[in-house]
């Protein structure tokens, strides 16, 4: 009987310390926290690509018709955002995820004809996520632990625009291989995802008098992430101090982005075009993870948010240069500010 009680006591002690090890590193939260950075980067790259193509619409028609080469120009775009992202569906995240994203793209514009422009570009994207998560210790308590994720990726993209009179349609796709570094209080680890993005945007220019343009538009984007399984060693500082291997598998992540917007533009003087726009972004995001602690997590989402932007486009009449600068504020499930700068040299 004494041996039996000793055996039961040992099993209870082992189970309790194992529960601590299970909770030592946040696994379910990592995929969707990483998604917040990849999502912001993909939308930023796509929007800068579309903004660059729209610079071609500002050109005078005769400039397009006089071209003798298919090479229309070269462009460079840079952007940066700092934001807090609220992730629905997780009870153990304290507040919101701090998400900082930045990147640059450079490429070529090709004038197929006066109505169609094609585009090819390469770029670099980076982001950092930081948040606190409550980790149960198996003894009926727990503590908040800091989690940091650093991401970097190279992106390749293609795009095109069709325009006729006041109509325009833009489309693009890009592929990015994303490297992640996970940092926890007891260890660090590397992972990666392969991201695919397909987008389309269309709109119409309503002219109000000779100077104002009101442009309703709609952007649709599909984002797919193919995450790599995480195998992570964390230190269990319980009485059975040891390193424990935590395995986590996340299914492919699919996200649909729908963003209707209205843009108002004023044809000022000497090629200066100030503008403002407002939009609402809707998402459909499902993340499913399996790990050593539980079977499968429920759906999570980055909820609806709103954006308001002000900017300035400029076309130089005596120089083959054009560009824009834009400041964006975001509220809703994402709260923050962003800056976009683009420049194009035309041939």
mmCIF file of C-alpha atoms in Angstrom:
data_model
loop_
_atom_site.group_PDB
_atom_site.id
_atom_site.type_symbol
_atom_site.label_atom_id
_atom_site.label_comp_id
_atom_site.label_asym_id
_atom_site.label_seq_id
_atom_site.Cartn_x
_atom_site.Cartn_y
_atom_site.Cartn_z
ATOM 1 C CA UNK A 1 0.000 0.000 0.000
ATOM 2 C CA UNK A 2 2.876 2.383 0.814
ATOM 3 C CA UNK A 3 4.407 1.753 -2.598
ATOM 4 C CA UNK A 4 1.025 2.405 -4.209
ATOM 5 C CA UNK A 5 0.690 5.819 -2.499
ATOM 6 C CA UNK A 6 4.272 6.686 -3.457
ATOM 7 C CA UNK A 7 3.511 5.784 -7.075
ATOM 8 C CA UNK A 8 0.313 7.911 -7.085
ATOM 9 C CA UNK A 9 2.202 10.847 -5.547
ATOM 10 C CA UNK A 10 4.949 10.607 -8.156
ATOM 11 C CA UNK A 11 2.383 10.535 -10.991
ATOM 12 C CA UNK A 12 0.596 13.592 -9.579
ATOM 13 C CA UNK A 13 3.879 15.485 -9.224
ATOM 14 C CA UNK A 14 4.954 14.562 -12.739
ATOM 15 C CA UNK A 15 1.565 15.572 -14.169
ATOM 16 C CA UNK A 16 1.619 18.935 -12.401
ATOM 17 C CA UNK A 17 5.123 19.830 -13.588
ATOM 18 C CA UNK A 18 4.242 18.637 -17.079
ATOM 19 C CA UNK A 19 1.291 21.018 -17.100
ATOM 20 C CA UNK A 20 3.708 23.834 -16.373
ATOM 21 C CA UNK A 21 5.892 22.779 -19.279
ATOM 22 C CA UNK A 22 2.873 22.699 -21.545
ATOM 23 C CA UNK A 23 2.035 26.275 -20.642
ATOM 24 C CA UNK A 24 5.594 27.563 -20.676
ATOM 25 C CA UNK A 25 5.610 28.733 -24.275
ATOM 26 C CA UNK A 26 2.605 30.171 -26.137
ATOM 27 C CA UNK A 27 2.014 28.118 -29.243
ATOM 28 C CA UNK A 28 -1.511 28.940 -30.341
ATOM 29 C CA UNK A 29 -0.905 32.674 -30.208
ATOM 30 C CA UNK A 30 2.236 32.609 -32.361
ATOM 31 C CA UNK A 31 0.572 31.867 -35.742
ATOM 32 C CA UNK A 32 -2.022 34.627 -35.545
ATOM 33 C CA UNK A 33 0.407 37.141 -34.023
ATOM 34 C CA UNK A 34 2.789 36.405 -36.885
ATOM 35 C CA UNK A 35 -0.140 36.701 -39.283
ATOM 36 C CA UNK A 36 -0.765 40.283 -38.132
ATOM 37 C CA UNK A 37 2.698 41.264 -39.385
ATOM 38 C CA UNK A 38 2.493 39.351 -42.662
ATOM 39 C CA UNK A 39 -1.015 40.696 -43.296
ATOM 40 C CA UNK A 40 0.036 44.322 -42.792
ATOM 41 C CA UNK A 41 3.077 43.850 -45.018
ATOM 42 C CA UNK A 42 1.135 42.210 -47.841
ATOM 43 C CA UNK A 43 -1.533 44.926 -47.838
ATOM 44 C CA UNK A 44 1.108 47.662 -47.735
ATOM 45 C CA UNK A 45 3.057 46.186 -50.652
ATOM 46 C CA UNK A 46 -0.128 45.688 -52.678
ATOM 47 C CA UNK A 47 -1.410 49.207 -52.033
ATOM 48 C CA UNK A 48 1.944 50.790 -52.893
ATOM 49 C CA UNK A 49 2.043 48.753 -56.099
ATOM 50 C CA UNK A 50 -1.434 49.985 -57.024
ATOM 51 C CA UNK A 51 -0.604 53.581 -56.054
ATOM 52 C CA UNK A 52 2.405 53.477 -58.334
ATOM 53 C CA UNK A 53 0.326 52.235 -61.259
ATOM 54 C CA UNK A 54 -2.184 55.004 -60.658
ATOM 55 C CA UNK A 55 0.559 57.579 -61.184
ATOM 56 C CA UNK A 56 0.438 56.563 -64.853
ATOM 57 C CA UNK A 57 -3.186 57.707 -64.992
ATOM 58 C CA UNK A 58 -2.135 61.266 -64.168
ATOM 59 C CA UNK A 59 -0.030 61.536 -67.317
ATOM 60 C CA UNK A 60 -1.399 63.327 -70.306
ATOM 61 C CA UNK A 61 -2.750 61.099 -73.050
ATOM 62 C CA UNK A 62 -0.356 62.462 -75.676
ATOM 63 C CA UNK A 63 2.623 61.502 -73.520
ATOM 64 C CA UNK A 64 1.504 57.876 -73.651
ATOM 65 C CA UNK A 65 0.885 57.960 -77.408
ATOM 66 C CA UNK A 66 4.304 59.478 -78.165
ATOM 67 C CA UNK A 67 6.172 56.650 -76.434
ATOM 68 C CA UNK A 68 8.443 54.574 -78.654
ATOM 69 C CA UNK A 69 9.555 52.030 -76.038
ATOM 70 C CA UNK A 70 7.586 49.529 -73.989
ATOM 71 C CA UNK A 71 9.661 50.463 -70.930
ATOM 72 C CA UNK A 72 7.552 53.088 -69.204
ATOM 73 C CA UNK A 73 9.618 53.806 -66.115
ATOM 74 C CA UNK A 74 11.252 52.648 -62.887
ATOM 75 C CA UNK A 75 9.843 53.179 -59.421
ATOM 76 C CA UNK A 76 10.758 52.966 -55.738
ATOM 77 C CA UNK A 77 8.323 52.816 -52.819
ATOM 78 C CA UNK A 78 8.972 52.730 -49.064
ATOM 79 C CA UNK A 79 6.486 52.398 -46.219
ATOM 80 C CA UNK A 80 6.293 52.016 -42.463
ATOM 81 C CA UNK A 81 3.481 51.355 -39.968
ATOM 82 C CA UNK A 82 3.287 51.215 -36.210
ATOM 83 C CA UNK A 83 0.086 49.778 -34.797
ATOM 84 C CA UNK A 84 -1.620 47.765 -32.096
ATOM 85 C CA UNK A 85 -3.637 44.788 -33.309
ATOM 86 C CA UNK A 86 -6.491 43.226 -31.355
ATOM 87 C CA UNK A 87 -6.801 39.488 -31.951
ATOM 88 C CA UNK A 88 -10.202 37.997 -31.222
ATOM 89 C CA UNK A 89 -10.506 34.430 -29.985
ATOM 90 C CA UNK A 90 -7.632 34.262 -27.469
ATOM 91 C CA UNK A 91 -8.166 34.766 -23.735
ATOM 92 C CA UNK A 92 -4.524 34.659 -22.692
ATOM 93 C CA UNK A 93 -3.191 37.716 -24.541
ATOM 94 C CA UNK A 94 -2.949 40.812 -22.394
ATOM 95 C CA UNK A 95 -4.205 43.767 -24.438
ATOM 96 C CA UNK A 96 -3.133 44.029 -28.063
ATOM 97 C CA UNK A 97 -0.155 42.933 -30.110
ATOM 98 C CA UNK A 98 2.370 45.692 -30.813
ATOM 99 C CA UNK A 99 3.029 45.397 -34.536
ATOM 100 C CA UNK A 100 5.672 47.419 -36.415
ATOM 101 C CA UNK A 101 6.022 46.808 -40.159
ATOM 102 C CA UNK A 102 8.245 48.349 -42.820
ATOM 103 C CA UNK A 103 9.398 47.607 -46.327
ATOM 104 C CA UNK A 104 10.442 48.789 -49.749
ATOM 105 C CA UNK A 105 9.742 47.696 -53.322
ATOM 106 C CA UNK A 106 11.489 48.630 -56.563
ATOM 107 C CA UNK A 107 10.514 47.692 -60.095
ATOM 108 C CA UNK A 108 9.651 48.440 -63.693
ATOM 109 C CA UNK A 109 6.505 49.719 -65.392
ATOM 110 C CA UNK A 110 5.823 48.476 -68.928
ATOM 111 C CA UNK A 111 3.482 50.376 -71.250
ATOM 112 C CA UNK A 112 1.750 47.635 -73.258
ATOM 113 C CA UNK A 113 -0.474 50.225 -74.973
ATOM 114 C CA UNK A 114 -2.243 53.445 -74.028
ATOM 115 C CA UNK A 115 -4.811 51.513 -71.954
ATOM 116 C CA UNK A 116 -2.720 48.750 -70.352
ATOM 117 C CA UNK A 117 0.304 49.030 -68.039
ATOM 118 C CA UNK A 118 2.199 46.045 -66.627
ATOM 119 C CA UNK A 119 4.480 45.941 -63.627
ATOM 120 C CA UNK A 120 7.187 43.747 -62.082
ATOM 121 C CA UNK A 121 8.947 44.382 -58.778
ATOM 122 C CA UNK A 122 11.157 43.006 -56.038
ATOM 123 C CA UNK A 123 11.076 44.054 -52.413
ATOM 124 C CA UNK A 124 12.012 43.519 -48.808
ATOM 125 C CA UNK A 125 9.535 43.348 -45.919
ATOM 126 C CA UNK A 126 10.184 43.349 -42.194
ATOM 127 C CA UNK A 127 8.068 43.381 -39.042
ATOM 128 C CA UNK A 128 8.219 42.938 -35.280
ATOM 129 C CA UNK A 129 5.475 41.757 -32.932
ATOM 130 C CA UNK A 130 5.485 42.001 -29.146
ATOM 131 C CA UNK A 131 2.813 41.017 -26.646
ATOM 132 C CA UNK A 132 2.268 39.537 -23.209
ATOM 133 C CA UNK A 133 0.540 36.250 -22.675
ATOM 134 C CA UNK A 134 -0.689 34.567 -19.524
ATOM 135 C CA UNK A 135 0.936 31.161 -19.068
ATOM 136 C CA UNK A 136 -0.634 28.814 -16.480
ATOM 137 C CA UNK A 137 1.937 27.073 -14.283
ATOM 138 C CA UNK A 138 -0.014 23.926 -13.447
ATOM 139 C CA UNK A 139 -0.317 24.869 -9.779
ATOM 140 C CA UNK A 140 -3.543 26.851 -10.179
ATOM 141 C CA UNK A 141 -1.719 30.082 -10.989
ATOM 142 C CA UNK A 142 0.557 31.506 -13.627
ATOM 143 C CA UNK A 143 2.208 34.667 -14.850
ATOM 144 C CA UNK A 144 2.413 36.955 -17.856
ATOM 145 C CA UNK A 145 5.368 36.305 -20.095
ATOM 146 C CA UNK A 146 6.766 38.459 -22.883
ATOM 147 C CA UNK A 147 6.734 37.108 -26.421
ATOM 148 C CA UNK A 148 8.645 38.669 -29.321
ATOM 149 C CA UNK A 149 8.499 37.751 -33.001
ATOM 150 C CA UNK A 150 10.785 39.187 -35.661
ATOM 151 C CA UNK A 151 10.028 38.645 -39.361
ATOM 152 C CA UNK A 152 11.846 39.397 -42.588
ATOM 153 C CA UNK A 153 10.968 38.451 -46.148
ATOM 154 C CA UNK A 154 11.881 39.046 -49.757
ATOM 155 C CA UNK A 155 8.930 39.525 -52.076
ATOM 156 C CA UNK A 156 8.464 39.149 -55.834
ATOM 157 C CA UNK A 157 5.410 40.679 -57.481
ATOM 158 C CA UNK A 158 3.615 41.178 -60.784
ATOM 159 C CA UNK A 159 0.852 43.640 -61.567
ATOM 160 C CA UNK A 160 -1.156 45.253 -64.297
ATOM 161 C CA UNK A 161 -3.657 48.058 -64.887
ATOM 162 C CA UNK A 162 -6.347 48.601 -67.490
ATOM 163 C CA UNK A 163 -7.825 52.064 -67.799
ATOM 164 C CA UNK A 164 -10.287 53.654 -70.177
ATOM 165 C CA UNK A 165 -11.747 57.116 -69.764
ATOM 166 C CA UNK A 166 -12.859 57.268 -66.117
ATOM 167 C CA UNK A 167 -12.690 53.510 -65.404
ATOM 168 C CA UNK A 168 -9.717 51.565 -64.085
ATOM 169 C CA UNK A 169 -9.003 48.001 -62.960
ATOM 170 C CA UNK A 170 -5.759 46.890 -61.303
ATOM 171 C CA UNK A 171 -4.583 43.397 -60.452
ATOM 172 C CA UNK A 172 -1.509 41.987 -58.763
ATOM 173 C CA UNK A 173 0.063 38.946 -57.200
ATOM 174 C CA UNK A 174 3.150 38.428 -55.086
ATOM 175 C CA UNK A 175 5.050 35.664 -53.323
ATOM 176 C CA UNK A 176 7.147 36.113 -50.176
ATOM 177 C CA UNK A 177 9.292 33.701 -48.176
ATOM 178 C CA UNK A 178 9.038 34.862 -44.596
ATOM 179 C CA UNK A 179 11.647 34.046 -41.938
ATOM 180 C CA UNK A 180 10.484 34.220 -38.295
ATOM 181 C CA UNK A 181 12.530 34.407 -35.128
ATOM 182 C CA UNK A 182 10.568 33.563 -31.966
ATOM 183 C CA UNK A 183 11.898 34.904 -28.684
ATOM 184 C CA UNK A 184 10.709 33.677 -25.295
ATOM 185 C CA UNK A 185 12.110 34.234 -21.823
ATOM 186 C CA UNK A 186 13.686 30.770 -21.807
ATOM 187 C CA UNK A 187 14.775 30.248 -25.408
ATOM 188 C CA UNK A 188 14.639 31.390 -29.035
ATOM 189 C CA UNK A 189 13.739 29.512 -32.186
ATOM 190 C CA UNK A 190 13.402 30.033 -35.940
ATOM 191 C CA UNK A 191 10.505 29.240 -38.229
ATOM 192 C CA UNK A 192 9.264 30.273 -41.656
ATOM 193 C CA UNK A 193 6.151 30.726 -43.758
ATOM 194 C CA UNK A 194 5.541 30.949 -47.477
ATOM 195 C CA UNK A 195 3.025 33.701 -48.267
ATOM 196 C CA UNK A 196 0.936 34.138 -51.418
ATOM 197 C CA UNK A 197 -1.201 37.174 -52.189
ATOM 198 C CA UNK A 198 -3.609 37.858 -55.067
ATOM 199 C CA UNK A 199 -5.384 41.237 -55.303
ATOM 200 C CA UNK A 200 -7.678 43.210 -57.570
ATOM 201 C CA UNK A 201 -8.897 46.803 -57.356
ATOM 202 C CA UNK A 202 -11.363 48.735 -59.476
ATOM 203 C CA UNK A 203 -12.922 52.170 -59.449
ATOM 204 C CA UNK A 204 -14.459 55.064 -61.334
ATOM 205 C CA UNK A 205 -13.631 58.797 -61.392
ATOM 206 C CA UNK A 206 -16.566 61.152 -61.038
ATOM 207 C CA UNK A 207 -15.555 64.631 -62.102
ATOM 208 C CA UNK A 208 -17.102 67.454 -60.079
ATOM 209 C CA UNK A 209 -16.489 70.678 -61.961
ATOM 210 C CA UNK A 210 -13.023 71.137 -63.443
ATOM 211 C CA UNK A 211 -10.907 70.526 -60.361
ATOM 212 C CA UNK A 212 -12.459 67.825 -58.154
ATOM 213 C CA UNK A 213 -12.560 64.062 -58.640
ATOM 214 C CA UNK A 214 -14.566 61.702 -56.408
ATOM 215 C CA UNK A 215 -13.429 58.104 -56.813
ATOM 216 C CA UNK A 216 -15.282 55.162 -55.234
ATOM 217 C CA UNK A 217 -13.169 52.015 -55.411
ATOM 218 C CA UNK A 218 -13.042 48.468 -54.096
ATOM 219 C CA UNK A 219 -10.002 46.303 -53.309
ATOM 220 C CA UNK A 220 -10.156 42.530 -52.809
ATOM 221 C CA UNK A 221 -7.217 40.467 -51.571
ATOM 222 C CA UNK A 222 -6.676 36.795 -50.841
ATOM 223 C CA UNK A 223 -3.703 35.917 -48.625
ATOM 224 C CA UNK A 224 -2.459 32.402 -47.951
ATOM 225 C CA UNK A 225 0.254 31.490 -45.440
ATOM 226 C CA UNK A 226 1.903 28.096 -45.380
ATOM 227 C CA UNK A 227 3.520 27.947 -41.910
ATOM 228 C CA UNK A 228 6.264 25.555 -40.901
ATOM 229 C CA UNK A 229 5.766 23.345 -37.836
ATOM 230 C CA UNK A 230 7.346 24.664 -34.634
ATOM 231 C CA UNK A 231 9.509 22.408 -32.471
ATOM 232 C CA UNK A 232 10.588 24.484 -29.496
ATOM 233 C CA UNK A 233 12.600 23.663 -26.373
ATOM 234 C CA UNK A 234 11.592 25.567 -23.235
ATOM 235 C CA UNK A 235 13.025 25.365 -19.735
ATOM 236 C CA UNK A 236 10.771 24.016 -17.017
ATOM 237 C CA UNK A 237 11.933 25.607 -13.737
ATOM 238 C CA UNK A 238 9.697 23.383 -11.616
ATOM 239 C CA UNK A 239 11.178 20.912 -9.084
ATOM 240 C CA UNK A 240 11.886 18.633 -12.087
ATOM 241 C CA UNK A 241 13.982 21.292 -13.832
ATOM 242 C CA UNK A 242 14.593 20.243 -17.412
ATOM 243 C CA UNK A 243 14.155 21.297 -21.036
ATOM 244 C CA UNK A 244 10.888 20.170 -22.578
ATOM 245 C CA UNK A 245 10.147 19.931 -26.284
ATOM 246 C CA UNK A 246 6.933 21.667 -27.381
ATOM 247 C CA UNK A 247 5.601 20.736 -30.828
ATOM 248 C CA UNK A 248 3.058 22.846 -32.692
ATOM 249 C CA UNK A 249 1.423 22.343 -36.081
ATOM 250 C CA UNK A 250 -0.630 25.051 -37.783
ATOM 251 C CA UNK A 251 -2.776 24.423 -40.833
ATOM 252 C CA UNK A 252 -2.476 26.699 -43.842
ATOM 253 C CA UNK A 253 -3.891 30.146 -43.061
ATOM 254 C CA UNK A 254 -6.352 31.680 -45.525
ATOM 255 C CA UNK A 255 -7.439 35.296 -45.265
ATOM 256 C CA UNK A 256 -9.862 37.282 -47.413
ATOM 257 C CA UNK A 257 -9.616 41.069 -47.354
ATOM 258 C CA UNK A 258 -12.447 43.272 -48.665
ATOM 259 C CA UNK A 259 -11.908 47.035 -48.602
ATOM 260 C CA UNK A 260 -14.385 49.521 -50.094
ATOM 261 C CA UNK A 261 -13.118 53.109 -50.173
ATOM 262 C CA UNK A 262 -13.880 56.617 -51.381
ATOM 263 C CA UNK A 263 -11.098 58.936 -52.543
ATOM 264 C CA UNK A 264 -11.402 62.676 -53.178
ATOM 265 C CA UNK A 265 -8.749 64.393 -55.296
ATOM 266 C CA UNK A 266 -8.209 68.068 -56.105
ATOM 267 C CA UNK A 267 -6.358 69.111 -59.266
ATOM 268 C CA UNK A 268 -4.474 72.037 -57.769
ATOM 269 C CA UNK A 269 -1.721 73.968 -59.603
ATOM 270 C CA UNK A 270 1.436 72.969 -61.484
ATOM 271 C CA UNK A 271 0.840 69.229 -61.152
ATOM 272 C CA UNK A 272 0.118 69.184 -57.409
ATOM 273 C CA UNK A 273 -2.820 66.900 -56.526
ATOM 274 C CA UNK A 274 -3.773 66.740 -52.824
ATOM 275 C CA UNK A 275 -6.170 63.930 -51.914
ATOM 276 C CA UNK A 276 -7.961 62.245 -49.030
ATOM 277 C CA UNK A 277 -9.561 58.828 -48.720
ATOM 278 C CA UNK A 278 -11.529 56.747 -46.224
ATOM 279 C CA UNK A 279 -12.029 52.981 -46.232
ATOM 280 C CA UNK A 280 -13.325 50.053 -44.193
ATOM 281 C CA UNK A 281 -11.516 46.696 -44.187
ATOM 282 C CA UNK A 282 -13.344 43.404 -43.610
ATOM 283 C CA UNK A 283 -11.503 40.127 -42.993
ATOM 284 C CA UNK A 284 -12.240 36.433 -42.866
ATOM 285 C CA UNK A 285 -9.387 34.704 -41.067
ATOM 286 C CA UNK A 286 -9.263 31.167 -39.711
ATOM 287 C CA UNK A 287 -6.286 29.800 -37.792
ATOM 288 C CA UNK A 288 -6.240 26.217 -36.566
ATOM 289 C CA UNK A 289 -3.328 24.886 -34.501
ATOM 290 C CA UNK A 290 -2.596 21.491 -32.960
ATOM 291 C CA UNK A 291 -0.009 21.111 -30.199
ATOM 292 C CA UNK A 292 1.019 19.004 -27.251
ATOM 293 C CA UNK A 293 -1.355 20.741 -24.856
ATOM 294 C CA UNK A 294 -4.683 20.621 -26.647
ATOM 295 C CA UNK A 295 -6.158 19.117 -29.763
ATOM 296 C CA UNK A 296 -7.276 22.003 -31.919
ATOM 297 C CA UNK A 297 -7.869 25.697 -31.273
ATOM 298 C CA UNK A 298 -10.960 27.526 -32.446
ATOM 299 C CA UNK A 299 -11.181 30.094 -35.196
ATOM 300 C CA UNK A 300 -9.554 33.468 -34.605
ATOM 301 C CA UNK A 301 -9.721 36.711 -36.505
ATOM 302 C CA UNK A 302 -8.336 40.180 -36.992
ATOM 303 C CA UNK A 303 -11.600 42.076 -36.902
ATOM 304 C CA UNK A 304 -12.907 44.989 -38.988
ATOM 305 C CA UNK A 305 -10.959 48.255 -39.008
ATOM 306 C CA UNK A 306 -11.127 51.676 -40.685
ATOM 307 C CA UNK A 307 -8.520 53.804 -42.444
ATOM 308 C CA UNK A 308 -8.330 57.495 -43.278
ATOM 309 C CA UNK A 309 -5.532 58.852 -45.478
ATOM 310 C CA UNK A 310 -4.329 62.215 -46.687
ATOM 311 C CA UNK A 311 -1.677 62.584 -49.337
ATOM 312 C CA UNK A 312 -0.153 64.541 -52.173
ATOM 313 C CA UNK A 313 0.604 63.424 -55.730
ATOM 314 C CA UNK A 314 2.960 65.408 -57.904
ATOM 315 C CA UNK A 315 3.766 65.239 -61.612
ATOM 316 C CA UNK A 316 6.618 67.439 -62.810
ATOM 317 C CA UNK A 317 5.884 68.978 -66.188
ATOM 318 C CA UNK A 318 9.510 69.605 -67.211
ATOM 319 C CA UNK A 319 11.041 66.558 -65.562
ATOM 320 C CA UNK A 320 10.209 62.865 -66.115
ATOM 321 C CA UNK A 321 9.403 62.483 -62.428
ATOM 322 C CA UNK A 322 6.250 61.825 -60.444
ATOM 323 C CA UNK A 323 5.557 60.685 -56.927
ATOM 324 C CA UNK A 324 3.376 60.752 -53.855
ATOM 325 C CA UNK A 325 3.526 60.896 -50.065
ATOM 326 C CA UNK A 326 0.693 59.597 -47.893
ATOM 327 C CA UNK A 327 -0.099 59.565 -44.177
ATOM 328 C CA UNK A 328 -2.627 56.997 -42.913
ATOM 329 C CA UNK A 329 -4.440 56.612 -39.612
ATOM 330 C CA UNK A 330 -6.135 53.347 -38.600
ATOM 331 C CA UNK A 331 -8.771 52.624 -35.963
ATOM 332 C CA UNK A 332 -10.860 49.614 -35.000
ATOM 333 C CA UNK A 333 -9.231 46.248 -34.396
ATOM 334 C CA UNK A 334 -6.016 47.897 -35.642
ATOM 335 C CA UNK A 335 -4.952 51.251 -34.232
ATOM 336 C CA UNK A 336 -1.931 53.118 -35.542
ATOM 337 C CA UNK A 337 -0.350 55.350 -38.163
ATOM 338 C CA UNK A 338 1.511 54.703 -41.393
ATOM 339 C CA UNK A 339 3.627 56.590 -43.931
ATOM 340 C CA UNK A 340 3.992 55.735 -47.640
ATOM 341 C CA UNK A 341 6.384 57.410 -50.109
ATOM 342 C CA UNK A 342 6.641 56.571 -53.804
ATOM 343 C CA UNK A 343 8.664 57.976 -56.675
ATOM 344 C CA UNK A 344 8.743 57.158 -60.393
ATOM 345 C CA UNK A 345 11.135 58.072 -63.210
ATOM 346 C CA UNK A 346 9.493 57.862 -66.640
ATOM 347 C CA UNK A 347 11.272 57.140 -69.897
#
